[in-house]
Coordinates of C-alpha atoms in Angstrom, one line a residue:
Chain A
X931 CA 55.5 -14.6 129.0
X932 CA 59.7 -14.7 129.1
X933 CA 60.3 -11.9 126.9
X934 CA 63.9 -12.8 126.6
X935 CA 63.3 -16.4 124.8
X936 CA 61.5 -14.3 122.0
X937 CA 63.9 -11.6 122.1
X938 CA 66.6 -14.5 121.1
X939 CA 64.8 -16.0 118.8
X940 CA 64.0 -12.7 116.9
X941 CA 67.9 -11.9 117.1
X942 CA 68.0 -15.4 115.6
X943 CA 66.3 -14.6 112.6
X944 CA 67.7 -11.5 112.4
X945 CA 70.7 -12.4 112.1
X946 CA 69.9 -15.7 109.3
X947 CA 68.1 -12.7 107.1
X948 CA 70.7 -9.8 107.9
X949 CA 74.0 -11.6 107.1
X950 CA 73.1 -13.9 104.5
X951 CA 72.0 -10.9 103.0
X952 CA 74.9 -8.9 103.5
X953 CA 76.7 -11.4 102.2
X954 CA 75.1 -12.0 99.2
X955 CA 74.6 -8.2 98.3
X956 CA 78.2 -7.6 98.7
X957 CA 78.9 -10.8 96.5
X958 CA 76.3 -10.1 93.5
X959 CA 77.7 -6.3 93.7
X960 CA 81.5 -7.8 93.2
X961 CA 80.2 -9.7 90.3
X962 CA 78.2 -7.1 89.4
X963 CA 81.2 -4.2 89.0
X964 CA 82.9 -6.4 86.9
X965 CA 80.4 -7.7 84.7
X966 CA 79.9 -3.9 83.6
X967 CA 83.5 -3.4 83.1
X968 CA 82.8 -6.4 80.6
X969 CA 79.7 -5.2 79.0
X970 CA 81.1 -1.7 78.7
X971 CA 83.6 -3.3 75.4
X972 CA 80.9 -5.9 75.1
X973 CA 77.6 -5.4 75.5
X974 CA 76.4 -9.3 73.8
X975 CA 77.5 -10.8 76.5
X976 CA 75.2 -9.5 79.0
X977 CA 73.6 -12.7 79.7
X978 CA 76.2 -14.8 80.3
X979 CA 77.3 -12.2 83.3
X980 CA 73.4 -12.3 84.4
X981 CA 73.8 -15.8 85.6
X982 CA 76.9 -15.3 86.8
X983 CA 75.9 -12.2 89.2
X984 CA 72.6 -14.0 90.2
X985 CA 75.2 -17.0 91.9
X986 CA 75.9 -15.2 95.6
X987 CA 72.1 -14.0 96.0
X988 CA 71.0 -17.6 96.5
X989 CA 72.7 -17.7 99.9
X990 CA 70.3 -14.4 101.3
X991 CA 67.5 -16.2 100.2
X992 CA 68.6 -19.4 102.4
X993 CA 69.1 -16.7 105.2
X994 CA 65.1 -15.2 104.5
X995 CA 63.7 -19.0 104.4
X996 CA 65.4 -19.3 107.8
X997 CA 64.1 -16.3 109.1
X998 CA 60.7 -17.3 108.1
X999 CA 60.8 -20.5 109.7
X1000 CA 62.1 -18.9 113.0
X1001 CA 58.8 -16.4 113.1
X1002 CA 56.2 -19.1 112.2
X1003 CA 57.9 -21.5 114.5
X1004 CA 57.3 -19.0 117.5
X1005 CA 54.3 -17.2 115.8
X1006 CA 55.4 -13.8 115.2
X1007 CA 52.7 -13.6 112.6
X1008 CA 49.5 -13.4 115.3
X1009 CA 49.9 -15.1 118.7
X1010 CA 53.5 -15.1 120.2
X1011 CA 54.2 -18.6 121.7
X1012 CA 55.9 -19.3 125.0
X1013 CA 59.1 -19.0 124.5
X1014 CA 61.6 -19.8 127.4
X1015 CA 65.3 -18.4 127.4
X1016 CA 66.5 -21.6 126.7
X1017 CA 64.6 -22.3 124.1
X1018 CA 65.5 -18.6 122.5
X1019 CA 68.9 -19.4 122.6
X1020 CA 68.6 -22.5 120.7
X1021 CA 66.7 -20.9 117.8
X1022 CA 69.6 -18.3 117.5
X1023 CA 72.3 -20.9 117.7
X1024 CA 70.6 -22.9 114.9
X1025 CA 70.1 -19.9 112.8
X1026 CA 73.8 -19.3 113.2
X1027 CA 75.3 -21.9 110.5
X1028 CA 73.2 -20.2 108.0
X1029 CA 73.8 -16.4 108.6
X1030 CA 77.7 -16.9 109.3
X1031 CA 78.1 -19.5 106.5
X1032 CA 76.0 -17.1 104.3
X1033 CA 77.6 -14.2 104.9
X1034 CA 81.2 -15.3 104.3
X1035 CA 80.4 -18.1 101.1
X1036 CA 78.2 -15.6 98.9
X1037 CA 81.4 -13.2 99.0
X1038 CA 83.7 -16.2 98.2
X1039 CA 81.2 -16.7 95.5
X1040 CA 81.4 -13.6 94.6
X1041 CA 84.8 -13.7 94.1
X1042 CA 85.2 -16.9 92.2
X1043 CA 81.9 -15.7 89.9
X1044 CA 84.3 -12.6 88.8
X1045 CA 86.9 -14.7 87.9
X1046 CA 84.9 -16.7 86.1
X1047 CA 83.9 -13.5 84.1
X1048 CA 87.4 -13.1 83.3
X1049 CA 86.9 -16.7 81.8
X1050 CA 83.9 -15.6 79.4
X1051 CA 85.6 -12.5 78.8
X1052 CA 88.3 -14.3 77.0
X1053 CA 86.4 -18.0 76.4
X1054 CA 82.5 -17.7 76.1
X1055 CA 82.7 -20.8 75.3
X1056 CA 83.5 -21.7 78.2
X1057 CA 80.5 -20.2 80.4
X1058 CA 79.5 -23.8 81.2
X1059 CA 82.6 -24.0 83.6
X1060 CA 82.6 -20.8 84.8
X1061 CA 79.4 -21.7 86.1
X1062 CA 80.3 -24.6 87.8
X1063 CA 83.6 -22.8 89.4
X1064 CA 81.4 -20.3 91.7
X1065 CA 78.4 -23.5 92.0
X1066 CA 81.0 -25.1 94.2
X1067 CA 80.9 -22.6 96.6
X1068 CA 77.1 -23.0 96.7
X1069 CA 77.2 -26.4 98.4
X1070 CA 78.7 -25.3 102.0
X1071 CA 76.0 -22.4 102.0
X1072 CA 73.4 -25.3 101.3
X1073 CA 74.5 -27.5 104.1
X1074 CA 74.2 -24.7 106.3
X1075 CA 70.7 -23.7 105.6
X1076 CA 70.0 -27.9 105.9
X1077 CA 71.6 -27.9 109.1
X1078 CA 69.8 -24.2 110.4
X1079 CA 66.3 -26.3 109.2
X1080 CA 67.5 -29.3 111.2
X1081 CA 68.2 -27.5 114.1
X1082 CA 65.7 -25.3 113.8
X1083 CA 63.1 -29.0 113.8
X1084 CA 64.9 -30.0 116.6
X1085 CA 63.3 -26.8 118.7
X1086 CA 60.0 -27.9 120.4
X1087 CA 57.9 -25.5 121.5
Chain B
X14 CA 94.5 -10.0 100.3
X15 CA 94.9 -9.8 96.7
X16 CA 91.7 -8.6 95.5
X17 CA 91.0 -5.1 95.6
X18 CA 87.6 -4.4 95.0
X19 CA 88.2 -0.6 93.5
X20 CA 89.5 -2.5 90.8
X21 CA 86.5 -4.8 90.0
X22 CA 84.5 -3.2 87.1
X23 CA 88.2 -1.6 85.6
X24 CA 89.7 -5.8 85.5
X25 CA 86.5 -6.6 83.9
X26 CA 87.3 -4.1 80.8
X27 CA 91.0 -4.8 81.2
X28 CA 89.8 -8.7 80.8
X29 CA 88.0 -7.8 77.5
X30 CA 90.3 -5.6 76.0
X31 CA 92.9 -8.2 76.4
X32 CA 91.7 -10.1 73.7
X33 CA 92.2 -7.5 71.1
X34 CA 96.2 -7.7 72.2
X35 CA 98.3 -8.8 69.2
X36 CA 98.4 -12.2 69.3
X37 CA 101.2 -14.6 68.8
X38 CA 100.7 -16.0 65.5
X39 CA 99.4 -12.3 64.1
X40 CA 103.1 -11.3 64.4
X41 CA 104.5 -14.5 62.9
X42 CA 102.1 -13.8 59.9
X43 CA 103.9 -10.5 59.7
X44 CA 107.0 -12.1 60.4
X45 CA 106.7 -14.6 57.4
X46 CA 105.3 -11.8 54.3
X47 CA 107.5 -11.1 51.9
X48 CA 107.9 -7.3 52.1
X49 CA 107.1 -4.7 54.2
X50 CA 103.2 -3.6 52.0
X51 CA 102.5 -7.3 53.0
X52 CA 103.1 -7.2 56.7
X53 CA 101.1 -3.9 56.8
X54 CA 98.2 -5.6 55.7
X55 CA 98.4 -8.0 58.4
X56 CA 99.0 -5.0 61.1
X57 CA 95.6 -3.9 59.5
X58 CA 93.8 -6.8 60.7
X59 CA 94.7 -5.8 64.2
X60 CA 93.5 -3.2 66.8
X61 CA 95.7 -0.5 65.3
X62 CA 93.7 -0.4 62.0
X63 CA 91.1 2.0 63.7
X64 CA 94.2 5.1 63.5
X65 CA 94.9 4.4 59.7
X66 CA 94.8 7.7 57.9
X67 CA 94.9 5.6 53.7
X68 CA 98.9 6.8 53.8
X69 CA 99.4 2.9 54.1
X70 CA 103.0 1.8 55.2
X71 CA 104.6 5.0 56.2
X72 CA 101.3 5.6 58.6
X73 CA 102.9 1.8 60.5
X74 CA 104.6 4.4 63.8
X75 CA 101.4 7.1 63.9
X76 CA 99.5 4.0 64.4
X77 CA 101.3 2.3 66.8
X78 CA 101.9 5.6 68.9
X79 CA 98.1 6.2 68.7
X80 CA 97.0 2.8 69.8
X81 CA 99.2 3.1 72.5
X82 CA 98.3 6.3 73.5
X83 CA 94.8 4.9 73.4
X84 CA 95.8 2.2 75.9
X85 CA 97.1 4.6 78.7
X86 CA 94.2 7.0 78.2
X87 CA 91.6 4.1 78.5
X88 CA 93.5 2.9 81.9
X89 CA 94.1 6.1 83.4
X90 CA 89.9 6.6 82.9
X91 CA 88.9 3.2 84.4
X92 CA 91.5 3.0 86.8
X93 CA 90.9 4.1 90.8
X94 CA 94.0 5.3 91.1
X95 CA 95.7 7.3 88.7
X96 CA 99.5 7.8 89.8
X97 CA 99.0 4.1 88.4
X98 CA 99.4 4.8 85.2
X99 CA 101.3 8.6 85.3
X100 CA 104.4 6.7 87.1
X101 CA 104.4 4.9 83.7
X102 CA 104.3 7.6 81.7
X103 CA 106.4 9.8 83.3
X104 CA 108.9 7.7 81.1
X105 CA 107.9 9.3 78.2
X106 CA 108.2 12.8 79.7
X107 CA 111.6 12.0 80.3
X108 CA 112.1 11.2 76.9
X109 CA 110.2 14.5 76.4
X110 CA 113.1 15.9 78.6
X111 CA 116.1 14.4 77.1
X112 CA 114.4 15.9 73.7
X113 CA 114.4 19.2 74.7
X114 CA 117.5 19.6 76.2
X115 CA 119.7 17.9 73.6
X116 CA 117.5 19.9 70.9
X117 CA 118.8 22.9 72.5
X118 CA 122.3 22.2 73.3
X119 CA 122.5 21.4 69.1
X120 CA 120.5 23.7 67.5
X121 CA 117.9 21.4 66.4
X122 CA 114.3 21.5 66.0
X123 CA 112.7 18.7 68.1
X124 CA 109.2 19.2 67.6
X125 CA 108.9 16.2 65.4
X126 CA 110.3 14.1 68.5
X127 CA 107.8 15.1 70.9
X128 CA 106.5 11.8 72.0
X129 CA 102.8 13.0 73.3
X130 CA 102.1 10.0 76.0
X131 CA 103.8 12.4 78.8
X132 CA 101.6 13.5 81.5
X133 CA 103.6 17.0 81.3
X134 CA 103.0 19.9 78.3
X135 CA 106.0 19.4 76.1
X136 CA 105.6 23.3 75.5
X137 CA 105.7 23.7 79.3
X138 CA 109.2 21.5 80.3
X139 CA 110.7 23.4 77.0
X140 CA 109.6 26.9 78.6
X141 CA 111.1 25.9 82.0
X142 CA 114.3 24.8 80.3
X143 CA 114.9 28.1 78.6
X144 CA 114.8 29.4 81.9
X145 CA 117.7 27.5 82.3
X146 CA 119.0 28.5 86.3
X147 CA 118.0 31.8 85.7
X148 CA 116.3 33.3 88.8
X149 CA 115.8 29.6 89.5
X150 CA 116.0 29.1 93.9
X151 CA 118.0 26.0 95.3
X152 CA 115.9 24.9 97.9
X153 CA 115.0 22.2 99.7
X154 CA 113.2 18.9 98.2
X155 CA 109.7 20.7 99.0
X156 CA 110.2 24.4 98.5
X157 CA 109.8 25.4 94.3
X158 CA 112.5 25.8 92.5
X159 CA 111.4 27.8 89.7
X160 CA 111.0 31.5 90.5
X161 CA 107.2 31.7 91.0
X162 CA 107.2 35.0 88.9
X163 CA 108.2 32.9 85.8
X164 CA 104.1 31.0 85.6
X165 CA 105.0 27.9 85.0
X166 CA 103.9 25.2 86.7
X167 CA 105.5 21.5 86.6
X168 CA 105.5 18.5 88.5
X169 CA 108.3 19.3 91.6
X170 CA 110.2 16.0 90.7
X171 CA 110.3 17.7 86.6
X172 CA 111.6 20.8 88.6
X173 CA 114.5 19.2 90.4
X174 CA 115.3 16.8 87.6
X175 CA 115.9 20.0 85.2
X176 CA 117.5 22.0 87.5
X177 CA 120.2 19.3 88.3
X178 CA 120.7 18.5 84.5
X179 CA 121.1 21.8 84.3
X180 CA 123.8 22.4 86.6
X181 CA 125.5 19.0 85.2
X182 CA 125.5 20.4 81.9
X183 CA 127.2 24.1 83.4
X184 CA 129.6 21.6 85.2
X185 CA 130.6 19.2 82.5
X186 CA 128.6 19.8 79.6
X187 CA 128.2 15.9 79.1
X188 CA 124.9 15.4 77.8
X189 CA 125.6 11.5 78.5
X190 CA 125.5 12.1 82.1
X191 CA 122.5 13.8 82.0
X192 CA 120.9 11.4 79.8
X193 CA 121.9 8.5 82.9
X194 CA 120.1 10.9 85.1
X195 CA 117.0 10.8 83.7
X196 CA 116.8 7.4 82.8
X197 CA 118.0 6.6 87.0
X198 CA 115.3 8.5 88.0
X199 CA 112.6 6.7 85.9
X200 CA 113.7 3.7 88.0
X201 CA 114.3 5.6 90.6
X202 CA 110.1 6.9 90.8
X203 CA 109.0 3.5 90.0
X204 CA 110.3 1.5 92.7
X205 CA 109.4 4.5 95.3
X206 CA 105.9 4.1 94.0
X207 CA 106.1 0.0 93.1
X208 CA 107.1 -0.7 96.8
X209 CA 104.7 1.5 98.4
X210 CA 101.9 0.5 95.9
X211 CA 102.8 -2.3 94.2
X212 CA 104.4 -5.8 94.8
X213 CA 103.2 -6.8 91.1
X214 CA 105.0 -4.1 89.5
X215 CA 107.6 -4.3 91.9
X216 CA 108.9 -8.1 90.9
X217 CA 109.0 -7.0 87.3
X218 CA 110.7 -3.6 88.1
X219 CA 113.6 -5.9 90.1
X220 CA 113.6 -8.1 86.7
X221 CA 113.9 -5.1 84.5
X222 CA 117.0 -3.2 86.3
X223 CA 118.6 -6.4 86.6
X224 CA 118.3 -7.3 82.4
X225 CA 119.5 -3.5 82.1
X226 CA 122.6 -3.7 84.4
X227 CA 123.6 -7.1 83.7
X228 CA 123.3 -6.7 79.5
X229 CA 125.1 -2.8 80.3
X230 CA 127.7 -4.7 81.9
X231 CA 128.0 -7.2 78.9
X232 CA 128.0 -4.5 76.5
X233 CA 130.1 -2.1 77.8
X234 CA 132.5 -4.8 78.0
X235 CA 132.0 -6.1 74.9
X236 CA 132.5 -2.5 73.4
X237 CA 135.7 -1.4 75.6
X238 CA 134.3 1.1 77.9
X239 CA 136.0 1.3 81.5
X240 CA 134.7 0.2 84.4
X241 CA 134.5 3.6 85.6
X242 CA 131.4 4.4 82.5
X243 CA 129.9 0.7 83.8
X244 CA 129.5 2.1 87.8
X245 CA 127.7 5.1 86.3
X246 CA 125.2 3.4 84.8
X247 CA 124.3 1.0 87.7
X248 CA 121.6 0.8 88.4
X249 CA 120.4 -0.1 92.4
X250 CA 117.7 -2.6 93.1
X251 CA 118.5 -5.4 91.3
X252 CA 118.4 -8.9 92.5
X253 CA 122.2 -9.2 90.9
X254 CA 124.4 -7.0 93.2
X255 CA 127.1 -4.2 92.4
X256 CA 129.6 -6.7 93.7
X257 CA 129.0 -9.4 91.5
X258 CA 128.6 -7.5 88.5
X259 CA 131.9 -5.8 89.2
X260 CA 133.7 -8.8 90.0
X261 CA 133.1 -10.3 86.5
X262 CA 134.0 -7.1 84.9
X263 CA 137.6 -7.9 83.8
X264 CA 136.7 -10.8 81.9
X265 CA 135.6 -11.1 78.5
X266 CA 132.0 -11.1 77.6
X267 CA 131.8 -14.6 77.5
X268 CA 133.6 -15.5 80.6
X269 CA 131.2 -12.7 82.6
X270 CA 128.2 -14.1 81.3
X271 CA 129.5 -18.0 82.5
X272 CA 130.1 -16.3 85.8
X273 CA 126.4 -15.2 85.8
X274 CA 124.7 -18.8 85.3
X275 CA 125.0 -19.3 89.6
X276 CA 122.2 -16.2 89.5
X277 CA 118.2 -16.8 89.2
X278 CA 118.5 -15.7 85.5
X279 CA 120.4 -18.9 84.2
X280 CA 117.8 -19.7 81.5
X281 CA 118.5 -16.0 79.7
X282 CA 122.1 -16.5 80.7
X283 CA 122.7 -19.8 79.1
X284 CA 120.8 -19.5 76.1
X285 CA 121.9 -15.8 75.1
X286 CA 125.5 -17.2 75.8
X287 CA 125.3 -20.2 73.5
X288 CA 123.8 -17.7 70.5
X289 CA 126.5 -15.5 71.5
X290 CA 129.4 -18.1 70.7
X291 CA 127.9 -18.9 67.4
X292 CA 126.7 -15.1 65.9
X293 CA 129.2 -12.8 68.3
X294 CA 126.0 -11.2 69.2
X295 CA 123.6 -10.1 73.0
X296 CA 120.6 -9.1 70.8
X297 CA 119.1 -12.9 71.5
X298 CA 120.1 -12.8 75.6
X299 CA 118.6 -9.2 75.8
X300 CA 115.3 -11.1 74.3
X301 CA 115.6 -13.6 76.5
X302 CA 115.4 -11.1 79.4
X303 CA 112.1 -9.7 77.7
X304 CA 110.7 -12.8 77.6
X305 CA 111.1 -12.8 81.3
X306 CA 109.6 -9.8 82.1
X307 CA 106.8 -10.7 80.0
X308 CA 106.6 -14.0 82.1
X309 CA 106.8 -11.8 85.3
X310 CA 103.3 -10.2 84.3
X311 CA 101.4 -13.7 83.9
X312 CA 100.9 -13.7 87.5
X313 CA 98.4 -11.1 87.1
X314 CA 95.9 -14.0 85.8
X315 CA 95.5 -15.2 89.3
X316 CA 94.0 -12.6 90.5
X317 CA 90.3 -11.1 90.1
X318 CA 90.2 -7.9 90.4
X319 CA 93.4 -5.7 91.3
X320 CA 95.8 -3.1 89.4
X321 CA 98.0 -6.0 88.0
X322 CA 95.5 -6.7 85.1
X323 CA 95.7 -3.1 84.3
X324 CA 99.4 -2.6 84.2
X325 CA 100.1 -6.1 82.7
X326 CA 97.7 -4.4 79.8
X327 CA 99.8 -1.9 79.5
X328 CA 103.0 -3.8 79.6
X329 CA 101.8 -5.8 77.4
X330 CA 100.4 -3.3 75.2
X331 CA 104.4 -1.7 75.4
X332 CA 105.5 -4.9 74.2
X333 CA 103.3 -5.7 71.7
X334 CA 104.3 -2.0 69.9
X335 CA 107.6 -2.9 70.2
X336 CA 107.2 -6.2 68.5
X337 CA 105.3 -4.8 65.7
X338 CA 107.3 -1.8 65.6
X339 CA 110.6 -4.7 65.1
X340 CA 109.0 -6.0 62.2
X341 CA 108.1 -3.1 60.2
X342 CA 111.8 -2.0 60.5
X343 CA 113.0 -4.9 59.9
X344 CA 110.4 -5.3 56.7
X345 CA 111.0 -2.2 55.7
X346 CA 115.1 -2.1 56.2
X347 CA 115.0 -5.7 54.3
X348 CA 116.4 -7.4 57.1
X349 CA 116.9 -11.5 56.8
X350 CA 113.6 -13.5 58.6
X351 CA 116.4 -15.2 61.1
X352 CA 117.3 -11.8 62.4
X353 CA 114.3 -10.2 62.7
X354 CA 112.7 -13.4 64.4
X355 CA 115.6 -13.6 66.6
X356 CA 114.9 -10.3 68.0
X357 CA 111.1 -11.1 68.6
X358 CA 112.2 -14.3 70.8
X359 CA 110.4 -12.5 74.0
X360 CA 107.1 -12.1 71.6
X361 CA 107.1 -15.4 69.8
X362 CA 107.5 -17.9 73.0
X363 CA 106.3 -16.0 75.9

C-alpha cells in the first residue's frame, strides 16, 4: 500500500475540517464579542444576536461534511483503500476550495454579521435585513463545499 | 484594516447606548417651550433624568455634568485602551489648571469650579501649584521636576505644563498667556496621540484647530486686536495655513472671510458670511463649523468594530451637553427662539 496517497488525502481532510473551522470559530467569536457588548445595555435582544452569531459556523460544518466524505471515500473508518500519490493529491486539491473559501468567508461573515448588530442595535426592526447582509457571504462558501463534493466525486478509487 | 477586533464587544455597547443620545427633535421640543420649567421637563424625558436630585431647574448643569461624567467613565471601562479616553479628558484637567492658578493669583475660592471629569486630583495639581518653583528642578523632558521630597505625584506633561506657567507668570504675570498655553497643549497632546493612534480623531482634530484659528482670526479682527495677539493664538495643524490666515488679516471681517471661500470650508464660510452681513454677528459661522465636526464623526458608522464608535460617543455626548446646556441658558436668560435656535445650527441639521 502507497502510504503517501493516504497521507494526502488525510492532509486533505484535514485541512477542509481545520480551516473551515478556524474560520468559522474566529467569525461566530467576532459576532459573538459584540453581541455581548449589546446584551450588556440590552439583554431582550438576545435572540436576535443568536441568529446572527450562528451565521459564520455554517461554513466549519461544510468543512467537517467534506472531511467526512474524504475518510469514507478512502475508508479510514475500517479497511484503508489503495490509495496512489496521485490520487492523494487530488483528494487534497478538491478539499482545498472548501477549507480556503471557509476559512476566509466565515470571517467576512463574521464581520458583516457585527455590523449587522450595529443595525438591530439601533433598528430591531430591521433584523430581517441584517440577516440577509451576512447570508450573502454564505453563497461563495456554498459553492465551494459544491465544488469540494464535485471534485471530490470526480476521485475514483 | 479598519476593524480592530479589541474593540468588538466595547462598539457593540457603544452601538446601544447610542440610541439613548439626545435626539434631534428632543432639543427642538425644548427649543419650542415657552419657559425654561417647560424645557426641563423635556430634558427629563431624556438619559439625564436618572441624576435628578427633585431641585428641578436649577439641578439642569449637575445633570448634564453627571451624565457626561457617566459617558467617559462607561468608555474608559469598556474601552482596550485607555489613553483613549484620558487624552480627552485631560481637557478638563486643564481647565482644572487654569482654575487653580487664576484662583490663586485673585484670591478666590475655586472649589465650586472644580470640573471633576479630569483624570488628575484637583487637590493634587493645587498642592503642586503652591509649590510654585520652590525647590522645583529644571530638567530635561524625562527627569521630574517636582522635588521628589515634596510627595506629590502628577502626570510629567501636568509637571512641565505648571512649571512653565509658572515661570510665565514670574516673567510677565499675564495670566492670558498662560491661559494660550494650556489650551496649545490640549491640541498639542491630541494630535501627538491622534497621529500615532488615531486617523478618525485625527481628521476631526484638523477640522477643529482650523474652525478655532480661522473664527480667532475673524474675531480678533472683528474686535481690534493686533496681529501680534492673533500669531499667539495660532494654532499649528490646520488644513488653513499661518500664511493665508495672515494674509487676510488687514481686511475687515467680511473681506477676510470672502478671502476664505477658495479653502475646503466654503459651505461654513459662505453661509456664516451671509448671516454675518444681515445680524453683524460669527455666532451662526462658528455653528456652522460645529456642524462640521459633527459631520467629521459620521464616518465612524462604517466601520464595525474600532475606537471611532467610542470617541464619536463621546463627541457626541460633548455636543449634545452643549446643546442642551444652550437652551437652558438661553430659556432661563429669556433669550428670543431665533437666537437660541441659531446657535444650535450644528445640533438641529447635522
Amino acid at each position: 500500500m502507497d502510504i503517501l496517497g493516504i497521507v494526502l488525502a488525510f492532509a486533505g481532510a484535514a485541512l477542509a475540517a481545520g480551516l473551515a473551522g478556524i474560520g468559522s470559530s474566529i467569525g461566530v467569536s467576532i459576532v459573538g464579542q459584540v453581541a455581548a457588548g449589546l446584551i450588556t445595555e440590552e439583554p431582550g435582544k438576545f435572540g436576535q444576536t443568536l441568529i446572527l452569531q450562528a451565521l459564520p459556523g455554517t461554513q466549519g460544518i461544510y468543512g467537517l461534511l467534506v472531511a467526512f466524505l474524504v475518510i469514507f471515500k478512502i475508508g479510514a473508518i475500517g479497511t484503508l483503500k489503495a490509495v496512489t500519490p496521485g490520487q492523494g493529491m487530488a483528494i487534497l486539491l478538491a478539499c482545498l476550495p472548501i477549507a480556503l473559501v471557509g476559512l476566509f468567508s466565515a470571517i467576512a461573515q463574521g464581520q458583516a454579521a457585527a455590523a449587522s448588530i450595529g443595525l438591530i442595535a439601533r433598528r430591531p426592526e430591521e433584523l430581517g435585513k441584517g440577516i440577509i447582509y451576512p447570508a450573502f457571504v454564505e453563497t461563495y462558501a456554498v459553492l465551494a463545499l459544491i465544488a469540494s463534493i464535485l471534485l471530490l466525486q470526480g476521485v475514483a478509487l | 484594516m479598519y476593524n480592530d477586533i479589541r474593540y468588538a464587544y466595547a462598539t457593540g455597547r457603544i452601538r446601544s447606548l447610542q440610541k439613548d443620545l439626545v435626539d434631534e427633535t428632543t432639543v427642538r421640543r425644548m427649543l419650542e417651550t415657552p419657559d425654561e420649567e417647560a424645557a426641563f421637563a423635556v430634558m427629563m424625558e431624556t438619559s439625564y433624568a436618572a441624576y435628578a436630585t427633585g431641585a428641578g431647574v436649577s439641578d439642569y448643569e449637575r445633570m448634564l455634568e453627571a451624565g457626561l461624567i457617566e459617558a467617559y467613565r462607561l468608555v474608559r471601562s469598556i474601552s482596550p485602551d485607555g489613553t483613549l479616553t484620558d487624552i480627552l479628558l485631560r481637557r478638563y484637567d486643564l481647565h482644572n489648571v487654569r482654575i487653580i492658578i487664576k484662583a490663586e493669583h485673585i484670591g478666590a475660592d475655586y472649589k465650586h469650579l472644580i470640573v471633576p471629569m479630569g483624570r488628575v486630583d484637583p487637590d493634587t495639581i493645587a498642592a503642586a501649584w503652591h509649590l510654585r518653583r520652590e525647590g522645583w528642578e529644571e530638567g530635561s523632558e524625562s527627569s521630574h521636576i517636582l522635588p521628589p521630597a515634596s510627595q506629590i505625584s502628577l502626570p510629567r506633561w501636568l509637571e512641565r505644563l505648571l512649571y512653565r506657567a509658572a515661570l510665565m507668570i514670574d516673567n510677565s504675570g499675564d495670566l492670558y498667556l498662560v491661559d494660550l498655553m494650556l489650551d496649545k497643549a490640549w491640541f498639542r497632546g491630541l494630535k501627538a496621540w491622534s497621529k500615532e493612534n488615531s486617523h478618525y480623531l485625527y481628521a476631526w482634530l484638523v477640522v477643529r484647530i482650523d474652525a478655532v484659528n480661522i473664527m480667532g482670526m475673524l474675531r480678533l479682527r472683528a474686535g481690534g486686536w493686533s496681529r501680534e495677539r492673533w500669531r499667539e493664538i495660532f494654532i499649528e495643524g490646520g488644513r488653513v495655513s499661518r500664511s493665508k490666515l495672515e494674509s487676510l488679516y488687514d481686511l475687515t471681517p467680511e473681506q477676510a472671510a470672502a478671502g476664505l471661500i477658495d479653502t475646503v470650508y466654503r459651505r461654513e464660510i459662505e453661509g456664516g458670511l451671509e448671516d454675518y452681513r444681515k445680524c453683524g454677528e460669527l455666532s451662526y459661522m462658528e455653528a456652522l463649523f460645529e456642524a462640521r465636526l459633527l459631520e467629521v464623526l459620521r464616518a465612524e458608522r462604517y466601520i464595525t468594530f474600532g475606537s471611532q464608535p467610542l470617541l464619536a460617543y463621546l463627541l457626541r455626548k460633548e455636543a449634545e451637553v452643549r446643546a442642551l446646556r444652550m437652551v437652558m441658558i438661553g430659556k432661563l436668560n429669556g433669550l428670543p427662539h431665533d437666537i437660541i435656535h441659531k446657535r444650535l445650527r450644528a445640533f438641529l441639521y447635522r
